[in-house]
Amino acid sequence: MTTIPKRSRVAIIGGGPAGSLLAFLLHLEGIDSVILELRSRAHVLGRVRAGVIEHGSAEILKQAGLGHRLEAEGFVHDGVQVTFAGDMLRIDFKGLTGRHVVVYGQTELQKDLYEGIDAAGIPLIDEVEGIRVDHVESASPSVSFTHHGETRTIECDFVAGCDGVHGVSRDLIPTGMRRSYERTYPFCWVGLLSETPPVSDELIYASHDRGFALCSMRNEHRSRYYVQGPADTTVAEWPDERFWSELTARLPAGTARSLVTGPSIEKIVTPVRSWVGEPMRHGRLFLAGDAAHIVPPTGAKGLNLAVSDVVYLSRALGDFYSTGSTSGLDAYSGTALARVWKAVRFSWWMTTMLHTFPGSGDDFERRLQIAELEYLFESESARRVMAENYVGLPL
Ligand SMILES: Cc1cc2nc3c(=O)[nH]c(=O)nc-3n(C[C@H](O)[C@H](O)[C@H](O)COP(=O)(O)OP(=O)(O)OC[C@H]3O[C@@H](n4cnc5c(N)ncnc54)[C@H](O)[C@@H]3O)c2cc1C
């Protein structure tokens, strides 16, 4: 059983990708931390979520010594396909940018992170309840919580709020000092996971009058497909047959013929929305990942932004402990948000270009959408812009 320290330089709330990677990067800088996670280890390791790792995120993981399985088992993708009006266009990442993405499930990445944490001896306290954070405006914050019925307190120098969209950290910034920006799109994604070979070696993003569809994968035997559905839909409304028939209808005929269908092993409905909270810092509290921002899944940026946030934060904390300088910490919120907003923009662009907007009756918007897609198909410059953003902007 992990011993709960009474003091740690950094108390990290949330043991998802942001919290675990931060703890590991701090360990490499010689900074001790403790991770406090609400859920059990099995629950965190079982969550099926993101699957596309940007070039830069993959490099960070490799440099940190966490990339062995990602290199051996991840799938390097040098491009994606976009389909529209029966035509298929390849966005050639390698040719346009010299970079690629890696398809590697978040569940696998989380496993690698937890293995790294365990090997480094970083305390990961799971199943904590009732987290309370005090004194973040002073130089000596503390975090209290209940663990297996006992109340505990950890004194620290800094608190990292990495507790995702439903966490408590973001509300620690006083209302009058924070601002949030939100866009909820009028549709959701219905996702299906199946033990079937992927329909294509590369992801397919399909724009169709019936709605958007995405063909993705986890490995050669496991596919992940999504179709755009109504905002208020439920999983119960999507029996496998309905899902497969809707997906087939949205793909070009040749691709649809190659689609291998099978029983779903997981099905989800996920909202499509953007939310950004500013600033990402209050006193000695620093937010990172989904605790600070959410993006629509269209651009595959959520997990990658969690990585870039914690890279900036670990560098700033490393600088503070090695030189005493607070300049990196003072710049953290602005630096992270500058990158976040570019990912929000890209995710908005992808979402707006590829989905149908129900009930708008706005032919002007539809004409713009068609013009945007035609431009992408015709212009190498447009494709380069998409490729550059998809593989990830510099960290
Ligand atoms: C269904 C779904 C599909 C997605 N698909 C994609 C995709 O295709 N591509 C992509 O890039 N991104 C995708 N994302 C987003 C991506 O998974 C997230 O951006 C990523 O998990 C962010 O990591 P995080 O560590 O910031 O947050 P999380 O992964 O949410 O981790 C936060 C952790 O904090 C814990 N926690 C919460 N509250 C507390 C508390 N009070 N005390 C202690 N711990 C707490 C949680 O249990 C959790 O383990 C998807 C997300 C979902 C939900």
Short mmCIF file of C-alpha atoms and ligand atoms in Angstrom, two decimals:
data_model
loop_
_atom_site.label_atom_id
_atom_site.label_comp_id
_atom_site.label_asym_id
_atom_site.label_seq_id
_atom_site.Cartn_x
_atom_site.Cartn_y
_atom_site.Cartn_z
CA MET A 1 0.00 0.00 0.00
CA THR A 2 1.33 3.45 -0.93
CA THR A 3 2.41 5.62 1.99
CA ILE A 4 0.73 9.01 1.99
CA PRO A 5 3.36 11.73 2.52
CA LYS A 6 2.70 14.61 4.93
CA ARG A 7 4.52 16.98 2.63
CA SER A 8 5.36 17.14 -1.05
CA ARG A 9 6.64 19.93 -3.24
CA VAL A 10 3.75 19.52 -5.69
CA ALA A 11 0.31 18.05 -4.93
CA ILE A 12 -1.33 16.90 -8.14
CA ILE A 13 -5.12 16.49 -8.17
CA GLY A 14 -6.17 13.92 -10.80
CA GLY A 15 -4.26 10.91 -12.11
CA GLY A 16 -5.35 11.00 -15.76
CA PRO A 17 -2.84 11.69 -18.55
CA ALA A 18 -2.16 15.30 -17.45
CA GLY A 19 -1.59 14.48 -13.76
CA SER A 20 0.44 11.32 -14.34
CA LEU A 21 2.68 12.81 -17.01
CA LEU A 22 3.27 15.93 -14.91
CA ALA A 23 4.35 13.79 -11.95
CA PHE A 24 6.75 11.84 -14.16
CA LEU A 25 8.27 14.95 -15.81
CA LEU A 26 8.73 16.54 -12.38
CA HIS A 27 10.44 13.37 -11.16
CA LEU A 28 12.91 13.73 -14.07
CA GLU A 29 13.59 17.30 -12.85
CA GLY A 30 14.24 15.93 -9.33
CA ILE A 31 10.98 17.41 -7.95
CA ASP A 32 8.85 15.22 -5.70
CA SER A 33 5.09 15.18 -6.10
CA VAL A 34 2.06 13.19 -5.01
CA ILE A 35 -0.94 12.30 -7.18
CA LEU A 36 -4.43 12.27 -5.64
CA GLU A 37 -6.98 10.43 -7.79
CA LEU A 38 -10.71 10.12 -7.17
CA ARG A 39 -11.20 6.81 -8.96
CA SER A 40 -9.64 3.38 -8.64
CA ARG A 41 -6.61 2.48 -10.74
CA ALA A 42 -8.65 -0.09 -12.66
CA HIS A 43 -11.26 2.53 -13.54
CA VAL A 44 -8.69 5.04 -14.82
CA LEU A 45 -6.91 2.34 -16.84
CA GLY A 46 -10.19 1.12 -18.36
CA ARG A 47 -11.37 4.43 -19.83
CA VAL A 48 -11.44 4.31 -23.65
CA ARG A 49 -10.87 7.80 -25.00
CA ALA A 50 -8.36 9.47 -27.29
CA GLY A 51 -6.20 7.66 -29.81
CA VAL A 52 -4.22 10.15 -31.91
CA ILE A 53 -0.87 11.29 -30.50
CA GLU A 54 0.72 14.32 -32.16
CA HIS A 55 4.30 14.11 -33.40
CA GLY A 56 5.52 16.45 -30.63
CA SER A 57 3.62 14.60 -27.88
CA ALA A 58 5.16 11.31 -29.02
CA GLU A 59 8.63 12.89 -28.96
CA ILE A 60 8.07 14.15 -25.39
CA LEU A 61 7.02 10.67 -24.26
CA LYS A 62 10.06 9.09 -25.91
CA GLN A 63 12.46 11.65 -24.45
CA ALA A 64 10.95 11.02 -21.00
CA GLY A 65 11.65 7.29 -21.40
CA LEU A 66 7.96 6.44 -21.58
CA GLY A 67 7.78 5.72 -25.31
CA HIS A 68 8.96 2.10 -25.63
CA ARG A 69 5.53 0.55 -26.20
CA LEU A 70 4.32 3.56 -28.16
CA GLU A 71 7.25 3.06 -30.57
CA ALA A 72 6.79 -0.71 -30.75
CA GLU A 73 3.00 -0.93 -30.84
CA GLY A 74 1.77 2.51 -31.95
CA PHE A 75 0.83 2.98 -35.60
CA VAL A 76 2.63 5.78 -37.44
CA HIS A 77 0.15 7.57 -39.68
CA ASP A 78 1.62 9.73 -42.43
CA GLY A 79 -1.75 11.11 -43.50
CA VAL A 80 -5.55 11.07 -43.20
CA GLN A 81 -8.33 10.85 -45.78
CA VAL A 82 -11.13 13.37 -46.23
CA THR A 83 -14.22 12.37 -48.24
CA PHE A 84 -16.77 14.73 -49.69
CA ALA A 85 -19.37 14.36 -52.47
CA GLY A 86 -18.13 10.85 -53.24
CA ASP A 87 -14.49 11.95 -53.68
CA MET A 88 -11.61 11.03 -51.42
CA LEU A 89 -8.64 13.29 -50.71
CA ARG A 90 -5.48 12.31 -48.90
CA ILE A 91 -3.84 14.87 -46.60
CA ASP A 92 -0.20 13.83 -46.86
CA PHE A 93 1.29 14.83 -43.49
CA LYS A 94 4.72 13.49 -44.31
CA GLY A 95 4.96 15.18 -47.71
CA LEU A 96 3.51 18.47 -46.49
CA THR A 97 5.20 18.79 -43.08
CA GLY A 98 7.78 15.99 -42.77
CA ARG A 99 5.96 14.86 -39.61
CA HIS A 100 3.34 12.27 -38.65
CA VAL A 101 0.94 11.28 -35.87
CA VAL A 102 0.88 8.01 -33.91
CA VAL A 103 -2.34 6.08 -33.34
CA TYR A 104 -2.01 4.71 -29.82
CA GLY A 105 -4.95 4.37 -27.43
CA GLN A 106 -5.19 6.53 -24.35
CA THR A 107 -5.71 3.35 -22.31
CA GLU A 108 -2.27 2.13 -23.45
CA LEU A 109 -0.67 5.49 -22.75
CA GLN A 110 -2.22 5.57 -19.28
CA LYS A 111 -0.79 2.10 -18.62
CA ASP A 112 2.69 3.32 -19.64
CA LEU A 113 2.35 6.39 -17.41
CA TYR A 114 1.29 4.36 -14.37
CA GLU A 115 4.14 1.89 -14.94
CA GLY A 116 6.58 4.82 -15.12
CA ILE A 117 5.15 6.32 -11.95
CA ASP A 118 5.36 3.04 -10.05
CA ALA A 119 8.93 2.42 -11.21
CA ALA A 120 9.92 5.94 -10.11
CA GLY A 121 8.26 5.45 -6.71
CA ILE A 122 5.94 8.43 -7.16
CA PRO A 123 3.04 8.11 -4.69
CA LEU A 124 -0.28 7.69 -6.48
CA ILE A 125 -3.12 7.72 -3.97
CA ASP A 126 -6.31 6.52 -5.59
CA GLU A 127 -9.90 6.53 -4.34
CA VAL A 128 -9.48 9.81 -2.46
CA GLU A 129 -12.69 11.62 -1.52
CA GLY A 130 -13.70 15.15 -0.61
CA ILE A 131 -10.56 16.95 -1.77
CA ARG A 132 -10.20 20.40 -0.18
CA VAL A 133 -7.47 22.82 -1.20
CA ASP A 134 -6.45 25.65 1.14
CA HIS A 135 -4.14 28.66 1.07
CA VAL A 136 -3.31 28.65 -2.66
CA GLU A 137 -2.79 32.40 -2.37
CA SER A 138 0.03 31.82 0.15
CA ALA A 139 3.44 30.14 -0.28
CA SER A 140 2.23 27.12 1.74
CA PRO A 141 -0.93 25.59 0.27
CA SER A 142 -2.34 22.34 1.60
CA VAL A 143 -4.63 19.64 0.28
CA SER A 144 -6.93 17.67 2.59
CA PHE A 145 -8.98 14.62 1.68
CA THR A 146 -10.47 11.43 3.02
CA HIS A 147 -8.82 8.13 2.18
CA HIS A 148 -10.41 4.87 3.26
CA GLY A 149 -12.31 6.72 5.98
CA GLU A 150 -9.32 8.67 7.37
CA THR A 151 -8.82 12.40 6.92
CA ARG A 152 -5.38 13.35 5.60
CA THR A 153 -3.60 16.61 4.87
CA ILE A 154 -0.58 17.15 2.62
CA GLU A 155 1.40 20.40 2.85
CA CYS A 156 2.94 21.52 -0.43
CA ASP A 157 4.56 24.38 -2.35
CA PHE A 158 2.26 24.14 -5.38
CA VAL A 159 -1.03 22.52 -6.37
CA ALA A 160 -1.59 21.24 -9.92
CA GLY A 161 -5.26 20.91 -10.86
CA CYS A 162 -5.31 18.06 -13.39
CA ASP A 163 -8.75 16.73 -12.47
CA GLY A 164 -10.49 17.00 -15.81
CA VAL A 165 -13.80 18.46 -16.83
CA HIS A 166 -15.71 17.38 -13.71
CA GLY A 167 -12.98 18.22 -11.21
CA VAL A 168 -12.91 20.70 -8.34
CA SER A 169 -9.74 22.66 -9.18
CA ARG A 170 -11.09 25.11 -11.71
CA ASP A 171 -13.60 26.44 -9.16
CA LEU A 172 -10.75 27.38 -6.83
CA ILE A 173 -10.17 30.45 -8.99
CA PRO A 174 -12.49 33.11 -7.51
CA THR A 175 -15.47 33.87 -9.77
CA GLY A 176 -14.54 37.51 -10.24
CA MET A 177 -11.03 36.58 -11.42
CA ARG A 178 -11.92 33.99 -14.08
CA ARG A 179 -13.63 34.05 -17.41
CA SER A 180 -14.87 31.19 -19.49
CA TYR A 181 -15.50 30.90 -23.22
CA GLU A 182 -17.83 28.22 -24.50
CA ARG A 183 -19.33 26.89 -27.70
CA THR A 184 -21.71 23.93 -27.71
CA TYR A 185 -22.34 22.49 -31.16
CA PRO A 186 -25.90 21.36 -32.00
CA PHE A 187 -24.96 17.68 -32.40
CA CYS A 188 -23.01 14.91 -30.70
CA TRP A 189 -20.87 11.97 -31.75
CA VAL A 190 -22.04 8.39 -31.40
CA GLY A 191 -18.99 6.14 -31.13
CA LEU A 192 -18.73 2.38 -31.60
CA LEU A 193 -15.77 0.12 -30.87
CA SER A 194 -15.67 -3.30 -32.56
CA GLU A 195 -13.31 -6.25 -32.92
CA THR A 196 -13.17 -5.82 -36.70
CA PRO A 197 -10.30 -4.87 -39.03
CA PRO A 198 -10.26 -1.12 -39.81
CA VAL A 199 -11.82 -0.15 -43.16
CA SER A 200 -8.67 1.81 -44.05
CA ASP A 201 -5.03 2.06 -42.99
CA GLU A 202 -5.59 5.76 -42.33
CA LEU A 203 -8.33 7.70 -40.54
CA ILE A 204 -11.21 8.76 -42.79
CA TYR A 205 -13.06 12.03 -42.07
CA ALA A 206 -16.33 12.00 -44.03
CA SER A 207 -18.48 15.03 -44.84
CA HIS A 208 -21.94 13.97 -46.02
CA ASP A 209 -25.41 15.52 -46.26
CA ARG A 210 -26.60 12.95 -43.68
CA GLY A 211 -23.91 14.14 -41.26
CA PHE A 212 -20.26 13.66 -40.40
CA ALA A 213 -18.58 10.27 -39.91
CA LEU A 214 -15.10 9.22 -38.78
CA CYS A 215 -13.39 5.89 -39.36
CA SER A 216 -10.62 5.39 -36.82
CA MET A 217 -8.86 2.42 -35.29
CA ARG A 218 -6.95 1.12 -32.30
CA ASN A 219 -5.01 -1.66 -34.06
CA GLU A 220 -5.29 -4.12 -37.00
CA HIS A 221 -8.15 -5.96 -35.31
CA ARG A 222 -9.99 -3.21 -33.47
CA SER A 223 -11.88 -0.33 -35.09
CA ARG A 224 -13.36 2.86 -33.69
CA TYR A 225 -16.12 4.51 -35.73
CA TYR A 226 -18.16 7.63 -35.08
CA VAL A 227 -21.23 9.17 -36.68
CA GLN A 228 -22.70 12.59 -36.00
CA GLY A 229 -26.03 12.26 -34.15
CA PRO A 230 -28.63 14.63 -32.71
CA ALA A 231 -27.47 16.60 -29.63
CA ASP A 232 -29.96 14.88 -27.32
CA THR A 233 -29.52 11.31 -28.58
CA THR A 234 -28.81 8.35 -26.30
CA VAL A 235 -26.85 5.12 -26.79
CA ALA A 236 -30.12 3.17 -26.57
CA GLU A 237 -31.26 4.85 -29.79
CA TRP A 238 -28.29 3.39 -31.65
CA PRO A 239 -28.53 -0.38 -31.92
CA ASP A 240 -25.59 -1.78 -33.90
CA GLU A 241 -27.64 -2.21 -37.10
CA ARG A 242 -28.66 1.46 -37.11
CA PHE A 243 -25.10 2.57 -36.46
CA TRP A 244 -23.59 0.45 -39.24
CA SER A 245 -26.23 1.42 -41.77
CA GLU A 246 -25.78 5.13 -41.01
CA LEU A 247 -22.00 4.86 -41.23
CA THR A 248 -22.19 2.96 -44.52
CA ALA A 249 -24.50 5.60 -46.01
CA ARG A 250 -22.01 8.38 -45.22
CA LEU A 251 -18.95 6.75 -46.81
CA PRO A 252 -18.03 6.67 -50.52
CA ALA A 253 -19.45 3.51 -52.17
CA GLY A 254 -16.06 1.77 -52.56
CA THR A 255 -15.13 2.34 -48.93
CA ALA A 256 -18.57 1.28 -47.71
CA ARG A 257 -18.21 -2.01 -49.62
CA SER A 258 -14.93 -2.76 -47.79
CA LEU A 259 -16.38 -2.03 -44.34
CA VAL A 260 -16.37 -5.08 -42.08
CA THR A 261 -19.12 -4.80 -39.48
CA GLY A 262 -19.51 -6.78 -36.26
CA PRO A 263 -20.95 -6.60 -32.76
CA SER A 264 -20.04 -3.47 -30.78
CA ILE A 265 -17.87 -4.00 -27.70
CA GLU A 266 -18.43 -0.42 -26.50
CA LYS A 267 -20.72 2.40 -27.53
CA ILE A 268 -20.70 6.00 -26.35
CA VAL A 269 -22.39 9.32 -26.98
CA THR A 270 -20.05 12.26 -26.58
CA PRO A 271 -21.01 15.96 -26.73
CA VAL A 272 -19.20 18.22 -29.17
CA ARG A 273 -18.15 21.40 -27.41
CA SER A 274 -15.36 23.82 -26.63
CA TRP A 275 -14.76 25.36 -23.25
CA VAL A 276 -11.76 27.43 -22.21
CA GLY A 277 -11.24 28.90 -18.73
CA GLU A 278 -8.86 31.78 -18.21
CA PRO A 279 -6.48 32.21 -16.48
CA MET A 280 -4.93 28.80 -15.88
CA ARG A 281 -3.27 29.96 -12.67
CA HIS A 282 -4.36 31.41 -9.36
CA GLY A 283 -1.65 31.99 -6.75
CA ARG A 284 0.09 28.63 -6.31
CA LEU A 285 -2.62 26.69 -8.14
CA PHE A 286 -1.94 25.76 -11.77
CA LEU A 287 -4.55 24.10 -14.00
CA ALA A 288 -3.65 21.70 -16.83
CA GLY A 289 -5.49 19.55 -19.37
CA ASP A 290 -9.27 19.12 -19.40
CA ALA A 291 -9.53 20.94 -16.07
CA ALA A 292 -8.72 24.10 -18.01
CA HIS A 293 -10.13 23.48 -21.50
CA ILE A 294 -12.20 21.10 -23.61
CA VAL A 295 -12.14 20.83 -27.40
CA PRO A 296 -14.42 18.93 -29.80
CA PRO A 297 -12.88 15.54 -30.63
CA THR A 298 -12.77 16.39 -34.37
CA GLY A 299 -9.21 17.72 -34.28
CA ALA A 300 -7.92 15.01 -31.87
CA LYS A 301 -6.39 17.68 -29.65
CA GLY A 302 -7.68 17.07 -26.07
CA LEU A 303 -5.03 14.63 -24.94
CA ASN A 304 -2.32 16.48 -26.83
CA LEU A 305 -3.16 19.75 -25.09
CA ALA A 306 -2.91 17.95 -21.75
CA VAL A 307 0.63 16.95 -22.78
CA SER A 308 1.67 20.46 -23.88
CA ASP A 309 0.27 22.08 -20.71
CA VAL A 310 2.23 19.79 -18.41
CA VAL A 311 5.39 20.19 -20.47
CA TYR A 312 5.20 23.97 -19.96
CA LEU A 313 4.34 23.55 -16.27
CA SER A 314 7.10 21.05 -15.53
CA ARG A 315 9.65 23.30 -17.25
CA ALA A 316 8.47 26.30 -15.21
CA LEU A 317 8.58 24.36 -11.93
CA GLY A 318 12.00 22.93 -12.88
CA ASP A 319 13.24 26.46 -13.44
CA PHE A 320 11.80 27.64 -10.13
CA TYR A 321 13.45 24.88 -8.09
CA SER A 322 16.80 25.11 -9.88
CA THR A 323 17.18 28.92 -10.11
CA GLY A 324 14.49 30.42 -7.89
CA SER A 325 13.10 32.28 -10.91
CA THR A 326 9.32 32.65 -11.10
CA SER A 327 9.32 33.94 -14.68
CA GLY A 328 8.27 30.57 -16.18
CA LEU A 329 5.49 30.20 -13.61
CA ASP A 330 4.34 33.77 -14.24
CA ALA A 331 4.26 33.12 -17.99
CA TYR A 332 2.59 29.67 -17.72
CA SER A 333 -1.04 30.64 -18.19
CA GLY A 334 -0.33 32.91 -21.18
CA THR A 335 2.02 30.42 -22.84
CA ALA A 336 -0.35 27.48 -22.44
CA LEU A 337 -3.43 29.45 -23.51
CA ALA A 338 -1.73 30.70 -26.69
CA ARG A 339 -1.34 27.09 -27.81
CA VAL A 340 -4.76 26.04 -26.48
CA TRP A 341 -6.55 28.70 -28.52
CA LYS A 342 -4.82 27.59 -31.73
CA ALA A 343 -6.06 24.05 -31.07
CA VAL A 344 -9.54 25.41 -30.29
CA ARG A 345 -9.44 27.25 -33.61
CA PHE A 346 -8.35 24.16 -35.53
CA SER A 347 -10.95 21.97 -33.82
CA TRP A 348 -13.65 24.58 -34.60
CA TRP A 349 -12.49 24.70 -38.25
CA MET A 350 -12.57 20.93 -38.65
CA THR A 351 -15.94 20.68 -36.87
CA THR A 352 -17.53 23.50 -38.86
CA MET A 353 -16.25 22.27 -42.21
CA LEU A 354 -17.23 18.61 -41.79
CA HIS A 355 -20.56 18.49 -39.89
CA THR A 356 -24.06 19.31 -41.01
CA PHE A 357 -25.74 21.95 -38.86
CA PRO A 358 -29.29 20.72 -38.26
CA GLY A 359 -32.20 23.08 -38.43
CA SER A 360 -30.16 26.13 -39.39
CA GLY A 361 -31.83 26.24 -42.83
CA ASP A 362 -28.91 28.45 -43.68
CA ASP A 363 -27.93 27.88 -47.30
CA PHE A 364 -25.25 30.55 -47.00
CA GLU A 365 -23.42 28.50 -44.33
CA ARG A 366 -23.73 25.32 -46.42
CA ARG A 367 -22.32 27.10 -49.49
CA LEU A 368 -19.35 28.29 -47.42
CA GLN A 369 -18.80 24.76 -46.16
CA ILE A 370 -18.75 23.40 -49.72
CA ALA A 371 -16.37 26.18 -50.80
CA GLU A 372 -14.06 25.33 -47.88
CA LEU A 373 -14.01 21.63 -48.79
CA GLU A 374 -13.48 22.34 -52.50
CA TYR A 375 -10.61 24.68 -51.61
CA LEU A 376 -9.03 21.94 -49.48
CA PHE A 377 -9.33 19.49 -52.36
CA GLU A 378 -7.85 21.99 -54.88
CA SER A 379 -5.13 23.80 -52.92
CA GLU A 380 -1.90 22.34 -51.61
CA SER A 381 -1.53 25.41 -49.39
CA ALA A 382 -4.88 24.64 -47.72
CA ARG A 383 -3.84 21.03 -47.21
CA ARG A 384 -0.52 22.13 -45.71
CA VAL A 385 -2.32 24.31 -43.16
CA MET A 386 -4.51 21.36 -42.16
CA ALA A 387 -1.53 18.99 -41.99
CA GLU A 388 0.57 21.40 -39.93
CA ASN A 389 -2.19 21.78 -37.34
CA TYR A 390 -3.15 18.10 -37.29
CA VAL A 391 0.38 16.82 -36.61
CA GLY A 392 0.63 19.50 -33.92
CA LEU A 393 2.02 23.01 -33.61
CA PRO A 394 5.44 23.35 -31.97
CA LEU A 395 5.63 23.01 -28.21
C1 LIG B 1 -15.49 9.85 -24.61
C2 LIG B 1 -14.27 10.69 -24.88
C3 LIG B 1 -13.61 10.57 -26.12
C4 LIG B 1 -12.47 11.35 -26.37
N1 LIG B 1 -11.80 11.23 -27.58
C5 LIG B 1 -10.69 11.97 -27.81
C6 LIG B 1 -9.94 11.85 -29.01
O1 LIG B 1 -10.30 11.08 -29.90
N2 LIG B 1 -8.80 12.60 -29.17
C7 LIG B 1 -8.35 13.44 -28.17
O2 LIG B 1 -7.28 14.08 -28.30
N3 LIG B 1 -9.04 13.59 -27.04
C8 LIG B 1 -10.18 12.87 -26.83
N4 LIG B 1 -10.84 12.98 -25.66
C9 LIG B 1 -10.30 13.90 -24.70
C10 LIG B 1 -9.15 13.30 -23.91
O3 LIG B 1 -9.50 12.01 -23.49
C11 LIG B 1 -8.89 14.23 -22.75
O4 LIG B 1 -8.54 15.50 -23.29
C12 LIG B 1 -7.77 13.74 -21.83
O5 LIG B 1 -8.20 12.62 -21.10
C13 LIG B 1 -7.38 14.87 -20.88
O6 LIG B 1 -6.57 14.36 -19.86
P1 LIG B 1 -6.67 14.99 -18.41
O7 LIG B 1 -5.69 14.25 -17.60
O8 LIG B 1 -6.59 16.47 -18.49
O9 LIG B 1 -8.17 14.70 -17.91
P2 LIG B 1 -8.84 13.30 -17.54
O10 LIG B 1 -8.38 12.24 -18.46
O11 LIG B 1 -10.30 13.55 -17.45
O12 LIG B 1 -8.26 12.98 -16.11
C14 LIG B 1 -8.69 13.68 -14.96
C15 LIG B 1 -8.57 12.76 -13.76
O13 LIG B 1 -8.95 13.47 -12.59
C16 LIG B 1 -9.75 12.63 -11.79
N5 LIG B 1 -10.59 13.47 -10.93
C17 LIG B 1 -11.72 14.12 -11.24
N6 LIG B 1 -12.21 14.79 -10.18
C18 LIG B 1 -11.35 14.56 -9.17
C19 LIG B 1 -11.31 14.99 -7.83
N7 LIG B 1 -12.26 15.77 -7.30
N8 LIG B 1 -10.29 14.57 -7.04
C20 LIG B 1 -9.31 13.77 -7.55
N9 LIG B 1 -9.31 13.34 -8.83
C21 LIG B 1 -10.31 13.73 -9.64
C22 LIG B 1 -10.52 11.79 -12.79
O14 LIG B 1 -11.01 10.58 -12.22
C23 LIG B 1 -9.49 11.56 -13.87
O15 LIG B 1 -8.76 10.37 -13.66
C24 LIG B 1 -11.99 12.24 -25.38
C25 LIG B 1 -12.67 12.36 -24.15
C26 LIG B 1 -13.80 11.59 -23.89
C27 LIG B 1 -14.51 11.73 -22.56
#
